[in-house]
PDB file of N, CA and C in Angstrom:
ATOM      1  N   GLU A   2      98.133  96.713  99.030  1.00 51.00           N
ATOM      2  CA  GLU A   2      97.865  95.373  99.519  1.00 51.00           C
ATOM      3  C   GLU A   2      96.385  95.284  99.860  1.00 51.00           C
ATOM      4  N   ASP A   3      95.728  94.249  99.387  1.00 60.00           N
ATOM      5  CA  ASP A   3      94.319  94.042  99.700  1.00 60.00           C
ATOM      6  C   ASP A   3      94.187  93.507 101.111  1.00 60.00           C
ATOM      7  N   MET A   4      93.017  93.796 101.708  1.00 56.00           N
ATOM      8  CA  MET A   4      92.735  93.249 103.028  1.00 56.00           C
ATOM      9  C   MET A   4      92.469  91.751 102.870  1.00 56.00           C
ATOM     10  N   PRO A   5      92.802  90.942 103.895  1.00 54.00           N
ATOM     11  CA  PRO A   5      92.494  89.515 103.830  1.00 54.00           C
ATOM     12  C   PRO A   5      91.003  89.299 103.581  1.00 54.00           C
ATOM     13  N   ALA A   6      90.670  88.153 103.021  1.00 56.00           N
ATOM     14  CA  ALA A   6      89.304  87.868 102.610  1.00 56.00           C
ATOM     15  C   ALA A   6      88.281  88.064 103.728  1.00 56.00           C
ATOM     16  N   ARG A   7      88.393  87.338 104.831  1.00 55.00           N
ATOM     17  CA  ARG A   7      87.448  87.465 105.938  1.00 55.00           C
ATOM     18  C   ARG A   7      88.156  87.210 107.240  1.00 55.00           C
ATOM     19  N   ARG A   8      87.808  88.009 108.249  1.00 56.00           N
ATOM     20  CA  ARG A   8      88.292  87.743 109.586  1.00 56.00           C
ATOM     21  C   ARG A   8      87.443  88.506 110.584  1.00 56.00           C
ATOM     22  N   ALA A   9      87.147  87.871 111.691  1.00 53.00           N
ATOM     23  CA  ALA A   9      86.453  88.522 112.799  1.00 53.00           C
ATOM     24  C   ALA A   9      87.447  88.564 113.951  1.00 53.00           C
ATOM     25  N   ILE A  10      87.621  89.734 114.538  1.00 53.00           N
ATOM     26  CA  ILE A  10      88.659  89.897 115.547  1.00 53.00           C
ATOM     27  C   ILE A  10      88.049  90.551 116.782  1.00 53.00           C
ATOM     28  N   SER A  11      88.089  89.838 117.905  1.00 52.00           N
ATOM     29  CA  SER A  11      87.600  90.447 119.133  1.00 52.00           C
ATOM     30  C   SER A  11      88.316  89.904 120.361  1.00 52.00           C
ATOM     31  N   VAL A  12      88.933  88.771 120.258  1.00 51.00           N
ATOM     32  CA  VAL A  12      89.649  88.173 121.375  1.00 51.00           C
ATOM     33  C   VAL A  12      91.138  88.358 121.111  1.00 51.00           C
ATOM     34  N   PRO A  13      91.900  88.858 122.081  1.00 50.00           N
ATOM     35  CA  PRO A  13      93.314  89.156 121.819  1.00 50.00           C
ATOM     36  C   PRO A  13      94.081  88.059 121.082  1.00 50.00           C
ATOM     37  N   VAL A  14      93.879  86.819 121.427  1.00 52.00           N
ATOM     38  CA  VAL A  14      94.605  85.725 120.782  1.00 52.00           C
ATOM     39  C   VAL A  14      94.311  85.684 119.291  1.00 52.00           C
ATOM     40  N   ARG A  15      93.134  86.083 118.878  1.00 58.00           N
ATOM     41  CA  ARG A  15      92.735  85.998 117.480  1.00 58.00           C
ATOM     42  C   ARG A  15      93.344  87.096 116.620  1.00 58.00           C
ATOM     43  N   PHE A  16      93.842  88.154 117.207  1.00 58.00           N
ATOM     44  CA  PHE A  16      94.383  89.218 116.378  1.00 58.00           C
ATOM     45  C   PHE A  16      95.897  89.376 116.502  1.00 58.00           C
ATOM     46  N   VAL A  17      96.552  88.520 117.262  1.00 64.00           N
ATOM     47  CA  VAL A  17      98.004  88.579 117.363  1.00 64.00           C
ATOM     48  C   VAL A  17      98.596  88.326 115.978  1.00 64.00           C
ATOM     49  N   GLY A  18      99.449  89.230 115.544  1.00 70.00           N
ATOM     50  CA  GLY A  18     100.068  89.095 114.237  1.00 70.00           C
ATOM     51  C   GLY A  18      99.309  89.774 113.121  1.00 70.00           C
ATOM     52  N   ASP A  19      98.125  90.264 113.389  1.00 76.00           N
ATOM     53  CA  ASP A  19      97.335  91.000 112.397  1.00 76.00           C
ATOM     54  C   ASP A  19      97.523  92.485 112.704  1.00 76.00           C
ATOM     55  N   ALA A  20      98.402  93.136 111.957  1.00 83.00           N
ATOM     56  CA  ALA A  20      98.781  94.518 112.270  1.00 83.00           C
ATOM     57  C   ALA A  20      97.587  95.457 112.315  1.00 83.00           C
ATOM     58  N   LEU A  21      96.694  95.366 111.336  1.00 85.00           N
ATOM     59  CA  LEU A  21      95.534  96.246 111.329  1.00 85.00           C
ATOM     60  C   LEU A  21      94.619  95.933 112.504  1.00 85.00           C
ATOM     61  N   GLY A  22      94.340  94.668 112.740  1.00 84.00           N
ATOM     62  CA  GLY A  22      93.467  94.281 113.858  1.00 84.00           C
ATOM     63  C   GLY A  22      94.020  94.709 115.201  1.00 84.00           C
ATOM     64  N   GLU A  23      95.301  94.467 115.407  1.00 86.00           N
ATOM     65  CA  GLU A  23      95.930  94.877 116.672  1.00 86.00           C
ATOM     66  C   GLU A  23      95.823  96.383 116.870  1.00 86.00           C
ATOM     67  N   SER A  24      96.090  97.132 115.813  1.00 91.00           N
ATOM     68  CA  SER A  24      96.057  98.593 115.905  1.00 91.00           C
ATOM     69  C   SER A  24      94.652  99.115 116.169  1.00 91.00           C
ATOM     70  N   LEU A  25      93.672  98.579 115.460  1.00 91.00           N
ATOM     71  CA  LEU A  25      92.294  99.045 115.637  1.00 91.00           C
ATOM     72  C   LEU A  25      91.769  98.724 117.027  1.00 91.00           C
ATOM     73  N   LEU A  26      92.059  97.519 117.519  1.00 89.00           N
ATOM     74  CA  LEU A  26      91.573  97.150 118.846  1.00 89.00           C
ATOM     75  C   LEU A  26      92.311  97.884 119.958  1.00 89.00           C
ATOM     76  N   ALA A  27      93.436  98.498 119.636  1.00 92.00           N
ATOM     77  CA  ALA A  27      94.169  99.289 120.628  1.00 92.00           C
ATOM     78  C   ALA A  27      93.594 100.701 120.775  1.00 92.00           C
ATOM     79  N   VAL A  28      92.698 101.096 119.863  1.00 95.00           N
ATOM     80  CA  VAL A  28      92.075 102.416 119.953  1.00 95.00           C
ATOM     81  C   VAL A  28      91.108 102.396 121.138  1.00 95.00           C
ATOM     82  N   PRO A  29      91.264 103.312 122.089  1.00 94.00           N
ATOM     83  CA  PRO A  29      90.356 103.345 123.234  1.00 94.00           C
ATOM     84  C   PRO A  29      88.901 103.463 122.785  1.00 94.00           C
ATOM     85  N   GLY A  30      88.074 102.561 123.301  1.00 93.00           N
ATOM     86  CA  GLY A  30      86.654 102.558 122.966  1.00 93.00           C
ATOM     87  C   GLY A  30      86.265 101.524 121.932  1.00 93.00           C
ATOM     88  N   VAL A  31      87.224 100.993 121.168  1.00 92.00           N
ATOM     89  CA  VAL A  31      86.923  99.935 120.199  1.00 92.00           C
ATOM     90  C   VAL A  31      86.914  98.613 120.943  1.00 92.00           C
ATOM     91  N   VAL A  32      85.793  97.881 120.852  1.00 88.00           N
ATOM     92  CA  VAL A  32      85.680  96.627 121.584  1.00 88.00           C
ATOM     93  C   VAL A  32      85.615  95.404 120.674  1.00 88.00           C
ATOM     94  N   ASP A  33      85.351  95.599 119.391  1.00 86.00           N
ATOM     95  CA  ASP A  33      85.242  94.470 118.484  1.00 86.00           C
ATOM     96  C   ASP A  33      85.359  94.994 117.064  1.00 86.00           C
ATOM     97  N   LEU A  34      85.778  94.126 116.152  1.00 86.00           N
ATOM     98  CA  LEU A  34      85.794  94.526 114.754  1.00 86.00           C
ATOM     99  C   LEU A  34      85.639  93.312 113.869  1.00 86.00           C
ATOM    100  N   TYR A  35      85.177  93.582 112.654  1.00 81.00           N
ATOM    101  CA  TYR A  35      84.996  92.554 111.635  1.00 81.00           C
ATOM    102  C   TYR A  35      85.509  93.130 110.329  1.00 81.00           C
ATOM    103  N   CYS A  36      86.401  92.407 109.677  1.00 78.00           N
ATOM    104  CA  CYS A  36      86.973  92.865 108.411  1.00 78.00           C
ATOM    105  C   CYS A  36      86.698  91.819 107.335  1.00 78.00           C
ATOM    106  N   THR A  37      86.308  92.279 106.183  1.00 74.00           N
ATOM    107  CA  THR A  37      86.163  91.395 105.041  1.00 74.00           C
ATOM    108  C   THR A  37      86.319  92.210 103.772  1.00 74.00           C
ATOM    109  N   GLY A  38      87.056  91.682 102.839  1.00 68.00           N
ATOM    110  CA  GLY A  38      87.212  92.359 101.559  1.00 68.00           C
ATOM    111  C   GLY A  38      87.520  93.828 101.702  1.00 68.00           C
ATOM    112  N   GLY A  39      86.587  94.675 101.287  1.00 76.00           N
ATOM    113  CA  GLY A  39      86.811  96.108 101.270  1.00 76.00           C
ATOM    114  C   GLY A  39      86.137  96.882 102.379  1.00 76.00           C
ATOM    115  N   PHE A  40      85.684  96.225 103.455  1.00 79.00           N
ATOM    116  CA  PHE A  40      85.087  97.024 104.523  1.00 79.00           C
ATOM    117  C   PHE A  40      85.491  96.514 105.895  1.00 79.00           C
ATOM    118  N   VAL A  41      85.374  97.417 106.863  1.00 83.00           N
ATOM    119  CA  VAL A  41      85.666  97.114 108.263  1.00 83.00           C
ATOM    120  C   VAL A  41      84.477  97.582 109.084  1.00 83.00           C
ATOM    121  N   THR A  42      83.998  96.740 109.969  1.00 87.00           N
ATOM    122  CA  THR A  42      82.929  97.110 110.898  1.00 87.00           C
ATOM    123  C   THR A  42      83.532  97.226 112.284  1.00 87.00           C
ATOM    124  N   ILE A  43      83.326  98.360 112.907  1.00 91.00           N
ATOM    125  CA  ILE A  43      83.864  98.633 114.242  1.00 91.00           C
ATOM    126  C   ILE A  43      82.705  98.637 115.239  1.00 91.00           C
ATOM    127  N   THR A  44      82.892  97.957 116.361  1.00 90.00           N
ATOM    128  CA  THR A  44      81.939  98.024 117.462  1.00 90.00           C
ATOM    129  C   THR A  44      82.610  98.795 118.581  1.00 90.00           C
ATOM    130  N   ARG A  45      81.921  99.793 119.073  1.00 92.00           N
ATOM    131  CA  ARG A  45      82.488 100.634 120.130  1.00 92.00           C
ATOM    132  C   ARG A  45      81.820 100.339 121.462  1.00 92.00           C
ATOM    133  N   ASP A  46      82.514 100.706 122.509  1.00 90.00           N
ATOM    134  CA  ASP A  46      81.930 100.668 123.838  1.00 90.00           C
ATOM    135  C   ASP A  46      80.823 101.709 123.851  1.00 90.00           C
ATOM    136  N   PRO A  47      79.643 101.375 124.358  1.00 90.00           N
ATOM    137  CA  PRO A  47      78.536 102.332 124.341  1.00 90.00           C
ATOM    138  C   PRO A  47      78.841 103.652 125.057  1.00 90.00           C
ATOM    139  N   GLY A  48      79.795 103.642 125.970  1.00 93.00           N
ATOM    140  CA  GLY A  48      80.135 104.861 126.693  1.00 93.00           C
ATOM    141  C   GLY A  48      81.143 105.746 125.974  1.00 93.00           C
ATOM    142  N   THR A  49      81.610 105.294 124.830  1.00 94.00           N
ATOM    143  CA  THR A  49      82.592 106.059 124.068  1.00 94.00           C
ATOM    144  C   THR A  49      81.932 106.637 122.827  1.00 94.00           C
ATOM    145  N   PRO A  50      81.966 107.951 122.655  1.00 96.00           N
ATOM    146  CA  PRO A  50      81.342 108.539 121.457  1.00 96.00           C
ATOM    147  C   PRO A  50      82.163 108.228 120.199  1.00 96.00           C
ATOM    148  N   TRP A  51      81.461 108.121 119.069  1.00 96.00           N
ATOM    149  CA  TRP A  51      82.138 107.877 117.795  1.00 96.00           C
ATOM    150  C   TRP A  51      83.185 108.949 117.514  1.00 96.00           C
ATOM    151  N   SER A  52      82.906 110.164 117.934  1.00 96.00           N
ATOM    152  CA  SER A  52      83.847 111.257 117.667  1.00 96.00           C
ATOM    153  C   SER A  52      85.198 111.034 118.336  1.00 96.00           C
ATOM    154  N   ALA A  53      85.239 110.211 119.381  1.00 96.00           N
ATOM    155  CA  ALA A  53      86.496 109.912 120.059  1.00 96.00           C
ATOM    156  C   ALA A  53      87.265 108.783 119.374  1.00 96.00           C
ATOM    157  N   ILE A  54      86.578 108.010 118.542  1.00 96.00           N
ATOM    158  CA  ILE A  54      87.163 106.838 117.892  1.00 96.00           C
ATOM    159  C   ILE A  54      87.511 107.113 116.433  1.00 96.00           C
ATOM    160  N   GLU A  55      86.632 107.794 115.741  1.00 96.00           N
ATOM    161  CA  GLU A  55      86.730 107.929 114.289  1.00 96.00           C
ATOM    162  C   GLU A  55      88.066 108.455 113.762  1.00 96.00           C
ATOM    163  N   PRO A  56      88.653 109.516 114.312  1.00 97.00           N
ATOM    164  CA  PRO A  56      89.911 110.007 113.741  1.00 97.00           C
ATOM    165  C   PRO A  56      91.032 108.957 113.751  1.00 97.00           C
ATOM    166  N   ALA A  57      91.199 108.258 114.854  1.00 96.00           N
ATOM    167  CA  ALA A  57      92.263 107.255 114.950  1.00 96.00           C
ATOM    168  C   ALA A  57      91.982 106.072 114.034  1.00 96.00           C
ATOM    169  N   VAL A  58      90.737 105.612 114.006  1.00 95.00           N
ATOM    170  CA  VAL A  58      90.361 104.478 113.163  1.00 95.00           C
ATOM    171  C   VAL A  58      90.552 104.830 111.681  1.00 95.00           C
ATOM    172  N   THR A  59      90.121 106.010 111.295  1.00 93.00           N
ATOM    173  CA  THR A  59      90.269 106.442 109.904  1.00 93.00           C
ATOM    174  C   THR A  59      91.741 106.494 109.521  1.00 93.00           C
ATOM    175  N   GLU A  60      92.571 107.056 110.380  1.00 95.00           N
ATOM    176  CA  GLU A  60      94.005 107.152 110.093  1.00 95.00           C
ATOM    177  C   GLU A  60      94.625 105.767 109.933  1.00 95.00           C
ATOM    178  N   LEU A  61      94.267 104.830 110.806  1.00 93.00           N
ATOM    179  CA  LEU A  61      94.825 103.483 110.726  1.00 93.00           C
ATOM    180  C   LEU A  61      94.404 102.768 109.441  1.00 93.00           C
ATOM    181  N   ILE A  62      93.129 102.872 109.088  1.00 89.00           N
ATOM    182  CA  ILE A  62      92.639 102.198 107.881  1.00 89.00           C
ATOM    183  C   ILE A  62      93.247 102.824 106.633  1.00 89.00           C
ATOM    184  N   GLU A  63      93.288 104.147 106.582  1.00 90.00           N
ATOM    185  CA  GLU A  63      93.884 104.819 105.417  1.00 90.00           C
ATOM    186  C   GLU A  63      95.369 104.457 105.294  1.00 90.00           C
ATOM    187  N   GLY A  64      96.061 104.392 106.414  1.00 89.00           N
ATOM    188  CA  GLY A  64      97.471 104.007 106.391  1.00 89.00           C
ATOM    189  C   GLY A  64      97.662 102.586 105.886  1.00 89.00           C
ATOM    190  N   HIS A  65      96.761 101.709 106.278  1.00 83.00           N
ATOM    191  CA  HIS A  65      96.831 100.307 105.827  1.00 83.00           C
ATOM    192  C   HIS A  65      96.567 100.212 104.330  1.00 83.00           C
ATOM    193  N   LYS A  66      95.599 100.971 103.841  1.00 79.00           N
ATOM    194  CA  LYS A  66      95.273 100.953 102.418  1.00 79.00           C
ATOM    195  C   LYS A  66      96.403 101.530 101.574  1.00 79.00           C
ATOM    196  N   ALA A  67      97.173 102.456 102.135  1.00 77.00           N
ATOM    197  CA  ALA A  67      98.239 103.120 101.386  1.00 77.00           C
ATOM    198  C   ALA A  67      99.461 102.221 101.186  1.00 77.00           C
ATOM    199  N   ARG A  68      99.544 101.140 101.940  1.00 74.00           N
ATOM    200  CA  ARG A  68     100.716 100.254 101.807  1.00 74.00           C
ATOM    201  C   ARG A  68     100.712  99.509 100.509  1.00 74.00           C
TER     202      ARG A  68
END
């Protein structure tokens, strides 16, 4: 399944019903995301290292792509 064309997700109301968005924003340290076509941009809390976010985010995106 392809990702939806464009969406910016940062406010809880805006990602309700978007399985990938809900899952990514539930990762501790992820504060915002932008998805379009074939890429996802993640914004993290400055106090959270990428190493704490990357494994969960990668697993979620790979799982979404595998569907």
